[in-house]
């Protein structure tokens, strides 16, 4: 049985992102995509909104709570695209919510997802304070020095934002298992029996259509955010073959298709017109000495823009700079150059042009060497006109605000980061152009600007009517909240430094106390002298701790004779025995083995009640009981102490060169740590932006439009379909389109967030061994990736195995008692044969009349499709007399039935044979 539950990005939803779905196949729970919302939403600044209540929960609260609840029970994770909407929340769920299930994706999705999430979390952490305090259970171990085995509680900031650290992002994406396209993977463990295969989806580098095969539930296809059109850096999806004009055979006729309908009512303009509008706007603006701001993402769709701009710059020989504001821009391009086999479009052709073959072989260089003009490799990805800047301040230091330039800034939503800070200054300059290439996420400044632009267009020029539209002159003023980090100054800086000193002192005291307790526990293991020697050593320690004072009870100890010298020698001996400790740790241990002594030698003890004789109370040695930890097997061993001893012995055995190298390495690391940013604080203020720029939207999202969706889905022809990632109007449009096709399934589901859809029936699967004798007698037929045979036997259990064995009936029947066999023979009537059921053969597969026509043509039988679902074979198909004689009509009926009608002739038997060959015949 299949159970599908959308956590976010469902059908009939006003907010279609992020995408996260749970697909349960029998007992296996699969998380497909794990996107993150925009963590800085805001209402449209062009409309009046009532002030938000402080108690109002963010829009992502329900999604995060649902994902947190089900994360520990997930058995498999699949990611389809490398943008924030598909993988942005995975690092947080992996590190904080216990999402440790095996995760699979393609290599580019792993790399691009890492880049996108790193850029997002660094940008957010640079503008607002996110709470990173770890739970107390993680900071302080238990009594035995071991951390708790329970999963850590989620750590969120005051507003419930789940923003991971950079280290958590790296660890999460390192845990992925990467696959290649069309590489079937047979899962093990709890997922045993499932086979997953990725296929090219287009839209993004490494974008994936997932094919999941289950022995009990059939084939499931997950295909969202596809693009069938070939682009400059990517090929179209393999789901539909442009040359053959049909559906890719391994993805045809699945038992369940999960697809999106976000753009079902949209008609996209031609790519040629969109590229021309983009290039013409950029060229006209730059030649008029103005600048352009192009908000973009950090890893996926930016590649198509860079390739297009680079080709135009090379062709037109423009000298204006292309400025990319991104912390991870260089790293992203380095990754892409190392994955040339995943690229398509015009990239592969340019890479092997004359520039790559005209060089001398001795001058080859690495393909990621950005500074070398003659480097072989990804020439179409050199982007020699692109300059990288980590923040707007670095851009202003290089180019003046009056210089004409094209600025690509992240993120595309303009909710935070460089794009938002640049827009606040950029929009106030007349004739500057803000060029949008995507609609943006709901509740962001990017979506507000798009809706503002769309409202100024004529009804026939709207973006979803197949038209480009015209640019809009912005006017008026809007108020934006700007967040930034500023260094502390004056009194705030002094208070911060004082607080840091107190915290360091407190931490040092805490560490000293922990080290002292550890040394006290290790003291017994280091003592090798007798009890008397130990007592003498302790008196020396007391004398040193008291600064040379002599106790009245030991007057001889004040001398400088042999007794004192002997004690010093014994003390030196104790120090020699502790030379394995680091630095002066041995001395510290000797001085701090006991509590601090009170000064003074003797104190008079008097009481409130007078007594006959006042007694003196001498100072007592404080005694610290050294407790040993024991368990059921005896005294526990402190592994940490032995590791420290082993480390000290290894350091002693090292040569001077190794020690010098380590000292230099530590010095370099300390120097890097010393270059730290000054103490700072986060400031949020509201600024008023006077709009004077022009605004234009050109659709460069690279997604299927409504015509493609309504054409591809009926050709896939799934038995059942689930629609996700679509607003209500788009969902109804696709359902209505599929309903008008007679051969299309009527089992179409559109679940909302949290609604579970159950498909099929609950089945139970069991493991069983087939004996060698039975396996040798089977007639096995192949169907796709499976081997199928009819089996009849008896299940027997053996003492040596926990899995039962299926054995032939002949072996089992031999063990029947003779008395029972005689009784069976007596019950049979004389002269009447025993009735036996005739076994039936089973044909597995689906007959395609086009495939049958091709096979018949290869054996010399003409065939022609007439009407719907009828194939005429033989003389009637060719219209001439056939040497074979006769004709046969093959019809496909409902529920997998095939009907052959014709006279008994050689053609009849040839057609029947070819039909059999197209199926897996399981004979009983």
mmCIF file of N, CA and C in Angstrom, residues 91 114 117-119 121-122 125 163-172:
data_model
loop_
_atom_site.group_PDB
_atom_site.id
_atom_site.type_symbol
_atom_site.label_atom_id
_atom_site.label_comp_id
_atom_site.label_asym_id
_atom_site.label_seq_id
_atom_site.Cartn_x
_atom_site.Cartn_y
_atom_site.Cartn_z
ATOM 1 N N UNK A 91 20.074 20.242 6.146
ATOM 2 C CA UNK A 91 21.150 20.281 7.152
ATOM 3 C C UNK A 91 20.641 20.438 8.571
ATOM 4 N N UNK A 114 24.768 22.310 -1.510
ATOM 5 C CA UNK A 114 25.705 22.783 -0.498
ATOM 6 C C UNK A 114 26.008 24.268 -0.693
ATOM 7 N N UNK A 117 22.714 26.471 0.204
ATOM 8 C CA UNK A 117 22.404 26.564 1.637
ATOM 9 C C UNK A 117 23.499 27.327 2.374
ATOM 10 N N UNK A 118 24.758 27.132 1.989
ATOM 11 C CA UNK A 118 25.851 27.885 2.628
ATOM 12 C C UNK A 118 25.686 29.381 2.399
ATOM 13 N N UNK A 119 25.382 29.763 1.182
ATOM 14 C CA UNK A 119 25.157 31.186 0.874
ATOM 15 C C UNK A 119 23.993 31.742 1.688
ATOM 16 N N UNK A 121 22.645 30.611 4.669
ATOM 17 C CA UNK A 121 22.856 30.701 6.121
ATOM 18 C C UNK A 121 23.899 31.768 6.455
ATOM 19 N N UNK A 122 24.926 31.927 5.623
ATOM 20 C CA UNK A 122 25.909 32.975 5.884
ATOM 21 C C UNK A 122 25.285 34.356 5.746
ATOM 22 N N UNK A 125 23.007 34.880 8.864
ATOM 23 C CA UNK A 125 23.768 35.072 10.091
ATOM 24 C C UNK A 125 24.552 36.379 10.084
ATOM 25 N N UNK A 163 18.046 27.924 11.212
ATOM 26 C CA UNK A 163 19.182 28.315 10.386
ATOM 27 C C UNK A 163 20.404 27.555 10.881
ATOM 28 N N UNK A 164 20.885 26.644 10.093
ATOM 29 C CA UNK A 164 22.006 25.794 10.490
ATOM 30 C C UNK A 164 23.314 26.576 10.425
ATOM 31 N N UNK A 165 24.349 25.988 11.001
ATOM 32 C CA UNK A 165 25.687 26.561 10.900
ATOM 33 C C UNK A 165 26.367 26.046 9.639
ATOM 34 N N UNK A 166 27.459 26.694 9.265
ATOM 35 C CA UNK A 166 28.173 26.286 8.065
ATOM 36 C C UNK A 166 28.733 24.872 8.233
ATOM 37 N N UNK A 167 29.216 24.543 9.428
ATOM 38 C CA UNK A 167 29.761 23.203 9.670
ATOM 39 C C UNK A 167 28.660 22.156 9.541
ATOM 40 N N UNK A 168 27.469 22.461 10.045
ATOM 41 C CA UNK A 168 26.357 21.520 9.921
ATOM 42 C C UNK A 168 25.960 21.331 8.456
ATOM 43 N N UNK A 169 26.038 22.376 7.673
ATOM 44 C CA UNK A 169 25.729 22.258 6.250
ATOM 45 C C UNK A 169 26.728 21.333 5.564
ATOM 46 N N UNK A 170 28.016 21.513 5.866
ATOM 47 C CA UNK A 170 29.040 20.666 5.248
ATOM 48 C C UNK A 170 28.860 19.210 5.654
ATOM 49 N N UNK A 171 28.624 18.962 6.938
ATOM 50 C CA UNK A 171 28.465 17.582 7.402
ATOM 51 C C UNK A 171 27.231 16.929 6.790
ATOM 52 N N UNK A 172 26.148 17.688 6.671
ATOM 53 C CA UNK A 172 24.909 17.105 6.147
ATOM 54 C C UNK A 172 25.072 16.696 4.687
#
